[in-house]
Amino acid sequence: SKTKNREDILKEITEKKREGYKTIHFTGGEPTCNKHLLEFISVSKDLGYYRIEMSSNARCFKDRRVVDEFIDAGLTGLTTSFHGDTAKIHDSVTRIPGSFNETITALENFLSIGGVELSAATVPMTINYNKLKKIADLTLKLGIDKWSLLDLKPVGRAAKAYQKLVAKKADLAKEIARGYRTFSQFGYIGVFDYNWCLFPKELNNLFFLQGGEIKENCIIDPKMERPDIGDTVGLNEDESKTYTPICQDCEFKGRCKGVWKAYVKAFGIN
């Protein structure tokens, strides 16, 4: 089994603090499935991590009592996914009926208490890329001003259906341009693994993040054999991405890693 046991994770949390990591982020999979998660958060707090965050579907936090438990343990940040602006689209992606409403209720619970920094994340795909503006509107309406856009990685099950799932770059660029006014209202938009030229230069709230650029952040995945410290799980970008002829004279070349080779294989360089 690749699942770490409780002792392995506690040891890792302690060792990474000694190595100088200042924040810790629990991810997965779904970290709330680990029955020791509250203990991990509490230990992180006692060790002095100044930011203790997690990525979760947030469904368990529809219960206000669970929210109180995690805040008391030391949770300071939560990122959850919005895959659509409606239950129909979001639940189609998660394949869990009711998950959209549960996530909304969870965020409302956190917002009513305060003290936990909230952010939303969206993976644009064929099913939702043309709803990005509406997803952004919903996120802002809830009172969340941090949003991330994550490029679909051609790994695992996504690799098998990549050509069907991934939004074409040209179509996505049009939607990003169309949503410019709304997107500019965010305090922060994290852009993960996309080629930079998709986004208008005028959007000055963008932060482009490639694998390996998250500093001083210990990322704990209870289902992995080893920690991924600011790394892109499952892919080496230098090997899995490529530059197209258009990239050769781009001012971002070198900082931007280009596009996935799987995308070029599926759709060509145009």
mmCIF file of C-alpha atoms in Angstrom:
data_model
loop_
_atom_site.group_PDB
_atom_site.id
_atom_site.type_symbol
_atom_site.label_atom_id
_atom_site.label_comp_id
_atom_site.label_asym_id
_atom_site.label_seq_id
_atom_site.Cartn_x
_atom_site.Cartn_y
_atom_site.Cartn_z
ATOM 1 C CA SER A 1 0.000 0.000 0.000
ATOM 2 C CA LYS A 2 1.123 3.563 -0.697
ATOM 3 C CA THR A 3 -0.804 4.929 2.259
ATOM 4 C CA LYS A 4 1.398 6.379 4.973
ATOM 5 C CA ASN A 5 0.636 5.443 8.539
ATOM 6 C CA ARG A 6 0.069 7.935 11.335
ATOM 7 C CA GLU A 7 3.613 7.694 12.663
ATOM 8 C CA ASP A 8 5.156 8.318 9.235
ATOM 9 C CA ILE A 9 3.170 11.504 8.755
ATOM 10 C CA LEU A 10 3.845 12.841 12.256
ATOM 11 C CA LYS A 11 7.550 12.191 11.720
ATOM 12 C CA GLU A 12 7.450 13.989 8.389
ATOM 13 C CA ILE A 13 5.673 17.006 9.869
ATOM 14 C CA THR A 14 8.306 17.258 12.601
ATOM 15 C CA GLU A 15 11.286 16.767 10.282
ATOM 16 C CA LYS A 16 10.128 19.363 7.780
ATOM 17 C CA LYS A 17 9.715 21.940 10.522
ATOM 18 C CA ARG A 18 13.317 21.303 11.593
ATOM 19 C CA GLU A 19 14.383 21.777 7.971
ATOM 20 C CA GLY A 20 12.900 25.263 8.029
ATOM 21 C CA TYR A 21 9.490 24.901 6.455
ATOM 22 C CA LYS A 22 7.169 27.594 7.758
ATOM 23 C CA THR A 23 3.810 26.595 6.302
ATOM 24 C CA ILE A 24 2.181 23.233 5.806
ATOM 25 C CA HIS A 25 -0.505 22.183 3.356
ATOM 26 C CA PHE A 26 -2.462 18.933 3.602
ATOM 27 C CA THR A 27 -3.686 17.619 0.272
ATOM 28 C CA GLY A 28 -4.621 14.396 -1.439
ATOM 29 C CA GLY A 29 -6.797 12.726 -2.629
ATOM 30 C CA GLU A 30 -9.142 13.956 0.018
ATOM 31 C CA PRO A 31 -7.267 14.622 3.285
ATOM 32 C CA THR A 32 -10.423 14.599 5.423
ATOM 33 C CA CYS A 33 -10.654 10.853 4.749
ATOM 34 C CA ASN A 34 -7.680 10.421 7.073
ATOM 35 C CA LYS A 35 -9.012 9.906 10.592
ATOM 36 C CA HIS A 36 -5.852 11.456 12.090
ATOM 37 C CA LEU A 37 -6.067 14.751 10.187
ATOM 38 C CA LEU A 38 -7.151 16.801 13.207
ATOM 39 C CA GLU A 39 -4.169 15.457 15.133
ATOM 40 C CA PHE A 40 -1.802 16.342 12.276
ATOM 41 C CA ILE A 41 -3.131 19.897 12.238
ATOM 42 C CA SER A 42 -2.887 20.228 16.008
ATOM 43 C CA VAL A 43 0.693 18.943 16.058
ATOM 44 C CA SER A 44 1.589 21.364 13.254
ATOM 45 C CA LYS A 45 0.215 24.214 15.352
ATOM 46 C CA ASP A 46 2.192 23.114 18.414
ATOM 47 C CA LEU A 47 5.386 22.882 16.330
ATOM 48 C CA GLY A 48 4.990 26.496 15.229
ATOM 49 C CA TYR A 49 3.957 26.339 11.568
ATOM 50 C CA TYR A 50 2.524 29.812 11.058
ATOM 51 C CA ARG A 51 0.188 28.770 8.238
ATOM 52 C CA ILE A 52 -1.652 25.455 8.323
ATOM 53 C CA GLU A 53 -3.705 24.867 5.209
ATOM 54 C CA MET A 54 -5.516 22.125 3.375
ATOM 55 C CA SER A 55 -7.082 21.400 0.000
ATOM 56 C CA SER A 56 -10.420 19.654 0.336
ATOM 57 C CA ASN A 57 -13.767 19.185 -1.346
ATOM 58 C CA ALA A 58 -14.998 20.715 1.948
ATOM 59 C CA ARG A 59 -18.129 18.566 2.014
ATOM 60 C CA CYS A 60 -17.634 17.484 5.633
ATOM 61 C CA PHE A 61 -17.633 21.140 6.686
ATOM 62 C CA LYS A 62 -21.332 21.437 5.938
ATOM 63 C CA ASP A 63 -21.528 20.474 9.619
ATOM 64 C CA ARG A 64 -20.725 23.589 11.672
ATOM 65 C CA ARG A 65 -19.360 21.450 14.503
ATOM 66 C CA VAL A 66 -16.692 20.007 12.212
ATOM 67 C CA VAL A 67 -15.671 23.527 11.185
ATOM 68 C CA ASP A 68 -15.253 24.472 14.863
ATOM 69 C CA GLU A 69 -13.105 21.383 15.495
ATOM 70 C CA PHE A 70 -10.703 22.188 12.657
ATOM 71 C CA ILE A 71 -10.393 25.843 13.591
ATOM 72 C CA ASP A 72 -9.721 24.925 17.207
ATOM 73 C CA ALA A 73 -7.049 22.454 16.049
ATOM 74 C CA GLY A 74 -5.228 25.216 14.187
ATOM 75 C CA LEU A 75 -6.429 25.317 10.576
ATOM 76 C CA THR A 76 -5.698 28.714 9.023
ATOM 77 C CA GLY A 77 -6.426 28.179 5.328
ATOM 78 C CA LEU A 78 -8.734 26.154 3.091
ATOM 79 C CA THR A 79 -8.789 25.732 -0.671
ATOM 80 C CA THR A 80 -11.760 24.022 -2.247
ATOM 81 C CA SER A 81 -12.864 23.346 -5.794
ATOM 82 C CA PHE A 82 -15.543 25.074 -7.822
ATOM 83 C CA HIS A 83 -15.969 23.166 -11.062
ATOM 84 C CA GLY A 84 -19.146 24.938 -12.078
ATOM 85 C CA ASP A 85 -21.466 27.785 -11.243
ATOM 86 C CA THR A 86 -24.384 25.380 -10.871
ATOM 87 C CA ALA A 87 -24.970 22.055 -9.167
ATOM 88 C CA LYS A 88 -25.544 20.424 -12.557
ATOM 89 C CA ILE A 89 -22.055 21.202 -13.843
ATOM 90 C CA HIS A 90 -20.124 20.900 -10.567
ATOM 91 C CA ASP A 91 -21.772 17.609 -9.607
ATOM 92 C CA SER A 92 -21.152 16.251 -13.112
ATOM 93 C CA VAL A 93 -17.426 16.782 -12.584
ATOM 94 C CA THR A 94 -17.295 15.433 -9.028
ATOM 95 C CA ARG A 95 -19.800 12.670 -9.860
ATOM 96 C CA ILE A 96 -21.309 13.196 -6.404
ATOM 97 C CA PRO A 97 -24.913 14.453 -6.374
ATOM 98 C CA GLY A 98 -25.335 17.247 -3.842
ATOM 99 C CA SER A 99 -21.625 18.071 -3.608
ATOM 100 C CA PHE A 100 -22.080 21.597 -4.978
ATOM 101 C CA ASN A 101 -24.602 22.588 -2.310
ATOM 102 C CA GLU A 102 -22.529 20.941 0.419
ATOM 103 C CA THR A 103 -19.444 22.919 -0.614
ATOM 104 C CA ILE A 104 -21.394 26.189 -0.670
ATOM 105 C CA THR A 105 -22.770 25.505 2.827
ATOM 106 C CA ALA A 106 -19.273 24.649 4.078
ATOM 107 C CA LEU A 107 -17.819 27.919 2.812
ATOM 108 C CA GLU A 108 -20.693 29.886 4.316
ATOM 109 C CA ASN A 109 -19.946 28.202 7.653
ATOM 110 C CA PHE A 110 -16.293 29.245 7.526
ATOM 111 C CA LEU A 111 -17.162 32.770 6.444
ATOM 112 C CA SER A 112 -19.634 33.188 9.290
ATOM 113 C CA ILE A 113 -16.941 32.291 11.829
ATOM 114 C CA GLY A 114 -13.932 33.975 10.221
ATOM 115 C CA GLY A 115 -10.256 33.410 10.890
ATOM 116 C CA VAL A 116 -9.635 30.954 8.052
ATOM 117 C CA GLU A 117 -8.334 32.201 4.701
ATOM 118 C CA LEU A 118 -10.481 30.757 1.933
ATOM 119 C CA SER A 119 -9.686 30.240 -1.722
ATOM 120 C CA ALA A 120 -11.366 28.468 -4.612
ATOM 121 C CA ALA A 121 -9.828 26.441 -7.429
ATOM 122 C CA THR A 122 -11.131 25.501 -10.856
ATOM 123 C CA VAL A 123 -9.842 23.081 -13.473
ATOM 124 C CA PRO A 124 -11.143 24.405 -16.811
ATOM 125 C CA MET A 125 -12.372 21.550 -19.022
ATOM 126 C CA THR A 126 -14.689 21.141 -21.967
ATOM 127 C CA ILE A 127 -17.656 20.904 -19.596
ATOM 128 C CA ASN A 128 -17.015 24.191 -17.777
ATOM 129 C CA TYR A 129 -14.464 26.416 -19.552
ATOM 130 C CA ASN A 130 -17.210 28.625 -20.968
ATOM 131 C CA LYS A 131 -18.570 29.151 -17.448
ATOM 132 C CA LEU A 132 -15.394 30.649 -15.998
ATOM 133 C CA LYS A 133 -16.853 34.134 -15.682
ATOM 134 C CA LYS A 134 -19.911 32.790 -13.865
ATOM 135 C CA ILE A 135 -17.734 30.650 -11.577
ATOM 136 C CA ALA A 136 -15.667 33.744 -10.800
ATOM 137 C CA ASP A 137 -18.831 35.759 -10.136
ATOM 138 C CA LEU A 138 -20.064 33.120 -7.689
ATOM 139 C CA THR A 139 -16.708 32.981 -5.900
ATOM 140 C CA LEU A 140 -16.622 36.746 -5.458
ATOM 141 C CA LYS A 141 -20.276 36.848 -4.390
ATOM 142 C CA LEU A 142 -19.462 34.424 -1.578
ATOM 143 C CA GLY A 143 -16.784 36.834 -0.362
ATOM 144 C CA ILE A 144 -13.737 34.888 -1.554
ATOM 145 C CA ASP A 145 -11.121 36.970 -3.404
ATOM 146 C CA LYS A 146 -8.523 34.252 -4.034
ATOM 147 C CA TRP A 147 -8.961 31.920 -6.975
ATOM 148 C CA SER A 148 -6.755 29.445 -8.799
ATOM 149 C CA LEU A 149 -6.937 28.046 -12.309
ATOM 150 C CA LEU A 150 -5.287 24.665 -12.761
ATOM 151 C CA ASP A 151 -4.405 23.226 -16.136
ATOM 152 C CA LEU A 152 -5.643 19.672 -16.585
ATOM 153 C CA LYS A 153 -2.622 17.407 -16.233
ATOM 154 C CA PRO A 154 -2.385 14.480 -18.643
ATOM 155 C CA VAL A 155 -1.805 11.894 -15.931
ATOM 156 C CA GLY A 156 -3.809 9.012 -14.495
ATOM 157 C CA ARG A 157 -7.397 8.714 -15.668
ATOM 158 C CA ALA A 158 -7.196 12.191 -17.197
ATOM 159 C CA ALA A 159 -4.496 10.958 -19.583
ATOM 160 C CA LYS A 160 -6.791 8.290 -20.997
ATOM 161 C CA ALA A 161 -9.528 10.795 -21.827
ATOM 162 C CA TYR A 162 -7.322 13.871 -22.229
ATOM 163 C CA GLN A 163 -8.438 14.889 -25.731
ATOM 164 C CA LYS A 164 -12.089 14.677 -24.651
ATOM 165 C CA LEU A 165 -11.656 16.509 -21.341
ATOM 166 C CA VAL A 166 -9.183 19.319 -21.986
ATOM 167 C CA ALA A 167 -10.383 22.719 -23.181
ATOM 168 C CA LYS A 168 -8.667 23.942 -26.334
ATOM 169 C CA LYS A 169 -6.247 26.799 -25.722
ATOM 170 C CA ALA A 170 -7.801 29.175 -28.256
ATOM 171 C CA ASP A 171 -11.290 28.679 -26.817
ATOM 172 C CA LEU A 172 -10.023 29.105 -23.273
ATOM 173 C CA ALA A 173 -8.131 32.286 -24.143
ATOM 174 C CA LYS A 174 -11.348 33.829 -25.501
ATOM 175 C CA GLU A 175 -13.207 33.034 -22.270
ATOM 176 C CA ILE A 176 -10.404 34.478 -20.155
ATOM 177 C CA ALA A 177 -10.497 37.676 -22.207
ATOM 178 C CA ARG A 178 -14.286 37.797 -21.915
ATOM 179 C CA GLY A 179 -14.077 37.510 -18.134
ATOM 180 C CA TYR A 180 -11.353 40.138 -17.754
ATOM 181 C CA ARG A 181 -13.408 42.661 -15.781
ATOM 182 C CA THR A 182 -14.613 40.036 -13.333
ATOM 183 C CA PHE A 183 -11.207 38.377 -12.957
ATOM 184 C CA SER A 184 -9.581 41.730 -12.191
ATOM 185 C CA GLN A 185 -11.690 41.980 -9.013
ATOM 186 C CA PHE A 186 -9.793 39.149 -7.327
ATOM 187 C CA GLY A 187 -6.982 40.000 -4.962
ATOM 188 C CA TYR A 188 -5.101 36.949 -6.202
ATOM 189 C CA ILE A 189 -5.400 34.488 -9.081
ATOM 190 C CA GLY A 190 -2.989 31.577 -9.001
ATOM 191 C CA VAL A 191 -2.294 30.087 -12.431
ATOM 192 C CA PHE A 192 -0.900 26.572 -12.300
ATOM 193 C CA ASP A 193 0.881 24.935 -15.226
ATOM 194 C CA TYR A 194 -0.680 27.017 -18.014
ATOM 195 C CA ASN A 195 1.298 28.676 -20.780
ATOM 196 C CA TRP A 196 1.442 32.339 -19.803
ATOM 197 C CA CYS A 197 0.338 33.818 -23.133
ATOM 198 C CA LEU A 198 -3.252 32.708 -22.536
ATOM 199 C CA PHE A 199 -3.736 35.540 -20.058
ATOM 200 C CA PRO A 200 -3.995 39.298 -20.710
ATOM 201 C CA LYS A 201 -0.939 41.211 -19.518
ATOM 202 C CA GLU A 202 -3.266 43.798 -18.020
ATOM 203 C CA LEU A 203 -4.392 41.345 -15.341
ATOM 204 C CA ASN A 204 -1.951 42.399 -12.621
ATOM 205 C CA ASN A 205 -3.324 40.019 -9.983
ATOM 206 C CA LEU A 206 -1.967 36.888 -11.669
ATOM 207 C CA PHE A 207 0.653 34.656 -10.074
ATOM 208 C CA PHE A 208 2.087 32.024 -12.387
ATOM 209 C CA LEU A 209 3.178 28.936 -10.520
ATOM 210 C CA GLN A 210 5.092 26.049 -12.009
ATOM 211 C CA GLY A 211 6.068 22.886 -10.184
ATOM 212 C CA GLY A 212 8.865 23.605 -7.707
ATOM 213 C CA GLU A 213 8.086 27.293 -7.163
ATOM 214 C CA ILE A 214 6.197 26.925 -3.874
ATOM 215 C CA LYS A 215 8.800 27.818 -1.273
ATOM 216 C CA GLU A 216 8.887 26.962 2.419
ATOM 217 C CA ASN A 217 5.660 25.014 2.062
ATOM 218 C CA CYS A 218 5.575 21.411 3.241
ATOM 219 C CA ILE A 219 2.913 19.607 1.227
ATOM 220 C CA ILE A 220 1.673 16.440 2.910
ATOM 221 C CA ASP A 221 -0.317 13.876 0.957
ATOM 222 C CA PRO A 222 -1.253 10.981 3.278
ATOM 223 C CA LYS A 223 -1.634 8.618 0.313
ATOM 224 C CA MET A 224 1.807 9.159 -1.215
ATOM 225 C CA GLU A 225 4.929 7.261 -0.238
ATOM 226 C CA ARG A 226 6.979 10.427 -0.101
ATOM 227 C CA PRO A 227 6.230 14.134 0.312
ATOM 228 C CA ASP A 228 5.964 16.378 -2.717
ATOM 229 C CA ILE A 229 7.548 19.594 -1.549
ATOM 230 C CA GLY A 230 6.332 22.250 -3.958
ATOM 231 C CA ASP A 231 6.562 19.744 -6.798
ATOM 232 C CA THR A 232 4.234 18.845 -9.627
ATOM 233 C CA VAL A 233 2.872 15.441 -8.665
ATOM 234 C CA GLY A 234 3.351 12.741 -11.277
ATOM 235 C CA LEU A 235 5.024 14.866 -13.982
ATOM 236 C CA ASN A 236 8.414 16.352 -14.659
ATOM 237 C CA GLU A 237 7.643 19.589 -16.484
ATOM 238 C CA ASP A 238 10.982 19.712 -18.293
ATOM 239 C CA GLU A 239 10.226 16.299 -19.801
ATOM 240 C CA SER A 240 6.438 16.564 -20.185
ATOM 241 C CA LYS A 241 6.182 20.048 -21.717
ATOM 242 C CA THR A 242 7.452 21.546 -24.937
ATOM 243 C CA TYR A 243 7.811 24.871 -26.713
ATOM 244 C CA THR A 244 6.027 25.450 -30.013
ATOM 245 C CA PRO A 245 7.343 27.652 -32.848
ATOM 246 C CA ILE A 246 5.183 30.494 -31.498
ATOM 247 C CA CYS A 247 7.075 30.256 -28.204
ATOM 248 C CA GLN A 248 10.511 30.920 -29.677
ATOM 249 C CA ASP A 249 10.306 34.727 -29.602
ATOM 250 C CA CYS A 250 8.022 34.975 -26.580
ATOM 251 C CA GLU A 251 9.214 37.233 -23.765
ATOM 252 C CA PHE A 252 8.088 34.615 -21.238
ATOM 253 C CA LYS A 253 10.145 31.733 -22.657
ATOM 254 C CA GLY A 254 12.280 30.198 -19.953
ATOM 255 C CA ARG A 255 9.989 31.256 -17.143
ATOM 256 C CA CYS A 256 6.931 29.736 -18.819
ATOM 257 C CA LYS A 257 7.470 26.029 -19.464
ATOM 258 C CA GLY A 258 5.315 25.884 -22.590
ATOM 259 C CA VAL A 259 2.492 23.390 -23.178
ATOM 260 C CA TRP A 260 2.029 19.745 -22.365
ATOM 261 C CA LYS A 261 3.375 17.449 -25.044
ATOM 262 C CA ALA A 262 0.123 15.523 -24.717
ATOM 263 C CA TYR A 263 -1.773 18.660 -25.785
ATOM 264 C CA VAL A 264 0.389 19.141 -28.874
ATOM 265 C CA LYS A 265 -0.064 15.469 -29.734
ATOM 266 C CA ALA A 266 -3.845 15.783 -29.407
ATOM 267 C CA PHE A 267 -4.406 19.125 -31.159
ATOM 268 C CA GLY A 268 -1.201 20.127 -32.933
ATOM 269 C CA ILE A 269 0.664 23.408 -32.510
ATOM 270 C CA ASN A 270 -2.177 25.648 -33.659
#
